[in-house]
Short mmCIF file of C-alpha atoms in Angstrom, two decimals:
data_model
loop_
_atom_site.label_atom_id
_atom_site.label_comp_id
_atom_site.label_asym_id
_atom_site.label_seq_id
_atom_site.Cartn_x
_atom_site.Cartn_y
_atom_site.Cartn_z
CA UNK K 1 -11.50 -28.57 -5.52
CA UNK K 2 -10.20 -25.83 -3.18
CA UNK K 3 -12.71 -23.56 -1.55
CA UNK K 4 -13.30 -19.95 -2.49
CA UNK K 5 -10.26 -17.78 -1.82
CA UNK K 6 -10.53 -14.35 -0.25
CA UNK K 7 -8.62 -11.64 -2.06
CA UNK K 8 -7.39 -10.12 1.20
CA UNK K 9 -4.67 -10.70 2.03
CA UNK K 10 -3.76 -12.52 -1.15
CA UNK K 11 -0.19 -13.37 -0.18
CA UNK K 12 0.11 -12.18 3.37
CA UNK K 13 2.14 -9.31 1.88
CA UNK K 14 2.11 -6.14 3.90
CA UNK K 15 2.50 -3.17 1.54
CA UNK K 16 5.19 -1.80 3.83
CA UNK K 17 7.26 -4.98 3.75
CA UNK K 18 7.64 -6.13 0.14
CA UNK K 19 10.72 -8.27 0.72
CA UNK K 20 9.26 -10.71 3.20
CA UNK K 21 9.72 -13.81 1.08
CA UNK K 22 6.49 -13.49 -0.91
CA UNK K 23 8.04 -13.67 -4.35
CA UNK K 24 7.89 -10.06 -5.51
CA UNK K 25 10.42 -9.62 -8.32
CA UNK K 26 12.11 -6.27 -8.85
CA UNK K 27 11.69 -5.19 -12.47
CA UNK K 28 15.19 -4.02 -13.31
CA UNK K 29 14.85 -2.16 -16.58
CA UNK K 30 11.36 -3.41 -17.36
CA UNK K 31 9.37 -0.42 -16.18
CA UNK K 32 9.71 3.28 -16.87
CA UNK K 33 10.22 5.46 -13.81
CA UNK K 34 6.99 6.68 -12.29
CA UNK K 35 6.56 10.40 -11.67
CA UNK K 36 4.23 11.56 -8.93
CA UNK K 37 2.55 14.65 -10.31
CA UNK K 38 0.93 16.03 -7.16
CA UNK K 39 3.98 15.83 -4.91
CA UNK K 40 6.76 15.84 -7.53
CA UNK K 41 8.29 12.54 -6.39
CA UNK K 42 10.07 10.23 -8.83
CA UNK K 43 9.69 6.50 -8.25
CA UNK K 44 12.76 4.56 -9.30
CA UNK K 45 12.64 1.47 -11.49
CA UNK K 46 13.95 -0.57 -8.57
CA UNK K 47 10.78 0.27 -6.64
CA UNK K 48 8.49 -1.53 -9.10
CA UNK K 49 7.74 -5.24 -8.80
CA UNK K 50 5.95 -8.11 -10.52
CA UNK K 51 4.89 -11.32 -8.83
CA UNK K 52 3.75 -14.78 -9.80
CA UNK K 53 3.81 -18.02 -7.86
CA UNK K 54 2.01 -20.59 -5.81
CA UNK K 55 0.75 -19.49 -2.41
CA UNK K 56 0.86 -21.48 0.81
CA UNK K 57 -2.84 -22.24 0.35
CA UNK K 58 -2.08 -23.98 -2.95
CA UNK K 59 -3.78 -21.25 -4.99
CA UNK K 60 -1.86 -19.23 -7.58
CA UNK K 61 -1.12 -15.54 -7.03
CA UNK K 62 0.14 -12.90 -9.47
CA UNK K 63 0.22 -9.14 -9.75
CA UNK K 64 2.32 -6.02 -9.36
CA UNK K 65 3.38 -3.56 -6.68
CA UNK K 66 4.49 0.07 -6.70
CA UNK K 67 6.60 1.07 -3.70
CA UNK K 68 7.19 4.79 -4.21
CA UNK K 69 9.99 6.83 -2.69
CA UNK K 70 11.42 4.04 -0.52
CA UNK K 71 15.02 4.75 -1.54
CA UNK K 72 15.29 8.43 -0.77
CA UNK K 73 17.74 9.61 1.90
CA UNK K 74 15.50 12.53 2.84
CA UNK K 75 14.45 12.55 6.48
CA UNK K 76 11.55 12.85 6.94
CA UNK K 77 9.93 11.66 3.71
CA UNK K 78 6.67 10.12 2.48
CA UNK K 79 6.35 6.60 1.07
CA UNK K 80 3.38 5.32 -0.93
CA UNK K 81 2.71 1.60 -1.34
CA UNK K 82 0.21 0.06 -3.76
CA UNK K 83 -0.18 -3.61 -4.60
CA UNK K 84 -2.54 -5.36 -6.99
CA UNK K 85 -2.77 -9.13 -6.83
CA UNK K 86 -4.94 -11.86 -8.25
CA UNK K 87 -5.63 -15.22 -6.64
CA UNK K 88 -6.68 -18.23 -8.71
CA UNK K 89 -7.68 -21.39 -6.84
CA UNK K 90 -8.74 -23.26 -9.96
CA UNK K 91 -12.44 -22.52 -9.62
CA UNK K 92 -12.49 -18.85 -8.66
CA UNK K 93 -10.32 -15.81 -9.47
CA UNK K 94 -10.32 -12.78 -7.17
CA UNK K 95 -8.27 -9.60 -7.58
CA UNK K 96 -7.54 -7.16 -4.77
CA UNK K 97 -5.94 -3.74 -4.37
CA UNK K 98 -4.12 -2.59 -1.25
CA UNK K 99 -2.94 1.00 -0.73
CA UNK K 100 -1.27 2.92 2.06
CA UNK K 101 1.14 5.77 2.65
CA UNK K 102 3.55 6.59 5.44
CA UNK K 103 5.57 9.45 6.83
CA UNK K 104 9.04 8.08 7.59
CA UNK K 105 11.31 9.79 10.12
CA UNK K 106 14.51 8.24 11.50
CA UNK K 107 13.48 4.99 9.77
CA UNK K 108 10.20 4.83 11.73
CA UNK K 109 7.03 4.58 9.61
CA UNK K 110 3.89 6.40 10.70
CA UNK K 111 0.71 5.71 8.71
CA UNK K 112 -0.79 8.82 7.11
CA UNK K 113 -4.45 9.58 6.48
CA UNK K 114 -5.88 6.53 4.66
CA UNK K 115 -6.51 6.59 0.93
CA UNK K 116 -10.23 7.09 0.29
CA UNK K 117 -10.33 6.59 -3.48
CA UNK K 118 -7.95 5.24 -6.09
CA UNK K 119 -8.30 5.03 -9.85
CA UNK K 120 -6.30 3.61 -12.75
CA UNK K 121 -6.55 5.78 -15.88
CA UNK K 122 -5.34 3.91 -18.96
CA UNK K 123 -4.21 5.94 -21.95
CA UNK K 124 -6.55 5.59 -24.93
CA UNK K 125 -9.27 4.24 -22.62
CA UNK K 126 -11.92 6.82 -21.67
CA UNK K 127 -13.21 4.83 -18.67
CA UNK K 128 -11.02 4.88 -15.53
CA UNK K 129 -11.02 1.90 -13.20
CA UNK K 130 -12.30 3.20 -9.85
CA UNK K 131 -11.47 1.65 -6.49
CA UNK K 132 -13.26 2.77 -3.34
CA UNK K 133 -12.08 1.58 0.04
CA UNK K 134 -13.73 0.73 3.31
CA UNK K 135 -12.27 1.57 6.72
CA UNK K 136 -8.50 1.28 7.07
CA UNK K 137 -6.81 -1.36 9.18
CA UNK K 138 -4.58 -0.66 12.16
CA UNK K 139 -1.58 -0.20 9.83
CA UNK K 140 -3.38 2.43 7.76
CA UNK K 141 -3.75 0.11 4.77
CA UNK K 142 -7.03 0.00 2.85
CA UNK K 143 -8.24 -2.95 0.77
CA UNK K 144 -10.78 -3.40 -2.00
CA UNK K 145 -11.74 -5.99 -4.58
CA UNK K 146 -11.60 -5.31 -8.32
CA UNK K 147 -14.50 -6.44 -10.47
CA UNK K 148 -13.52 -9.18 -12.91
CA UNK K 149 -13.91 -6.96 -15.98
CA UNK K 150 -11.85 -4.16 -14.41
CA UNK K 151 -9.10 -6.56 -13.36
CA UNK K 152 -8.97 -8.00 -16.88
CA UNK K 153 -8.67 -4.50 -18.39
CA UNK K 154 -5.95 -3.43 -15.95
CA UNK K 155 -3.80 -6.54 -16.36
CA UNK K 156 -4.18 -6.39 -20.15
CA UNK K 157 -3.12 -2.72 -20.16
CA UNK K 158 -0.04 -3.42 -18.04
CA UNK K 159 0.91 -6.32 -20.30
CA UNK K 160 0.39 -4.27 -23.47
CA UNK K 161 2.74 -1.52 -22.30
CA UNK K 162 0.03 1.14 -22.04
CA UNK K 163 0.69 4.28 -20.01
CA UNK K 164 -1.29 4.06 -16.78
CA UNK K 165 -1.88 6.88 -14.31
CA UNK K 166 -2.65 5.83 -10.77
CA UNK K 167 -4.55 8.57 -8.90
CA UNK K 168 -4.94 8.47 -5.11
CA UNK K 169 -7.23 10.73 -3.08
CA UNK K 170 -7.12 11.39 0.66
CA UNK K 171 -9.63 13.01 2.99
CA UNK K 172 -7.35 15.85 4.11
CA UNK K 173 -4.16 15.59 2.00
CA UNK K 174 -3.31 16.55 -1.59
CA UNK K 175 -4.03 13.89 -4.19
CA UNK K 176 -1.22 11.86 -5.76
CA UNK K 177 -0.80 10.80 -9.39
CA UNK K 178 1.70 8.12 -10.42
CA UNK K 179 2.33 7.28 -14.07
CA UNK K 180 3.92 4.02 -15.17
CA UNK K 181 4.36 1.77 -18.17
CA UNK K 182 5.78 -1.70 -18.75
CA UNK K 183 8.38 -1.50 -21.52
CA UNK K 184 10.97 -3.89 -23.02
CA UNK K 185 14.61 -3.39 -22.14
CA UNK K 186 17.37 -5.12 -24.09
CA UNK K 187 16.67 -8.83 -24.36
CA UNK K 188 13.86 -8.67 -21.80
CA UNK K 189 10.36 -9.35 -23.10
CA UNK K 190 8.02 -7.04 -21.22
CA UNK K 191 4.90 -7.61 -23.31
CA UNK K 192 3.05 -10.59 -21.91
CA UNK K 193 5.26 -10.81 -18.80
CA UNK K 194 2.37 -10.43 -16.37
CA UNK K 195 0.21 -12.88 -18.31
CA UNK K 196 2.98 -15.46 -18.08
CA UNK K 197 3.28 -14.92 -14.34
CA UNK K 198 -0.48 -15.37 -14.04
CA UNK K 199 -0.39 -18.78 -15.75
CA UNK K 200 -0.42 -21.36 -12.95
CA UNK K 201 2.26 -24.05 -12.97
CA UNK K 202 1.52 -27.54 -11.67
CA UNK K 203 1.94 -27.92 -7.94
CA UNK K 204 5.01 -30.10 -8.53
CA UNK K 205 6.83 -26.99 -9.84
CA UNK K 206 6.67 -25.10 -6.52
#
């Protein structure tokens, strides 16, 4: 049986580099646009991703990422990256959250003040899921583990198509609020999509 898997990093995915061959799938038409309340920034559908697949370690990883404002032509602009991923090694399941934001000028990314607190507020659920971070890494990214019950609630809410507001606080910057919802589009089946991605396939199906 594999040993206990650390939640960080769960795929080797850097929040600033979502296309590095780690299996993130752009959700074309599956997610409503996200609107950032505090800064008035719209996040396009093409900036929202789901993931599910076997990791190099042999464990199974699944989750979602929000990569906000990456497609703007404004210079400078601010990008906000959040990823939530679960690792299942067959005997232990760990779920982690990574968050960071950058000021981008002439295509160069400069990490902003680290996120100090993040919460997921699920519509019709009075109890937000709070995430508090330790010190940031050299790239400005902060990491935290989600309790099992909180991870279960969050993944179930995403799968059910609930509206979710993601609030991010900073030490010396205005807070951000991003609202998103998984919805069906045409023949696509959004409900249960994340649960299916979180169902491990046999190793032979890599």
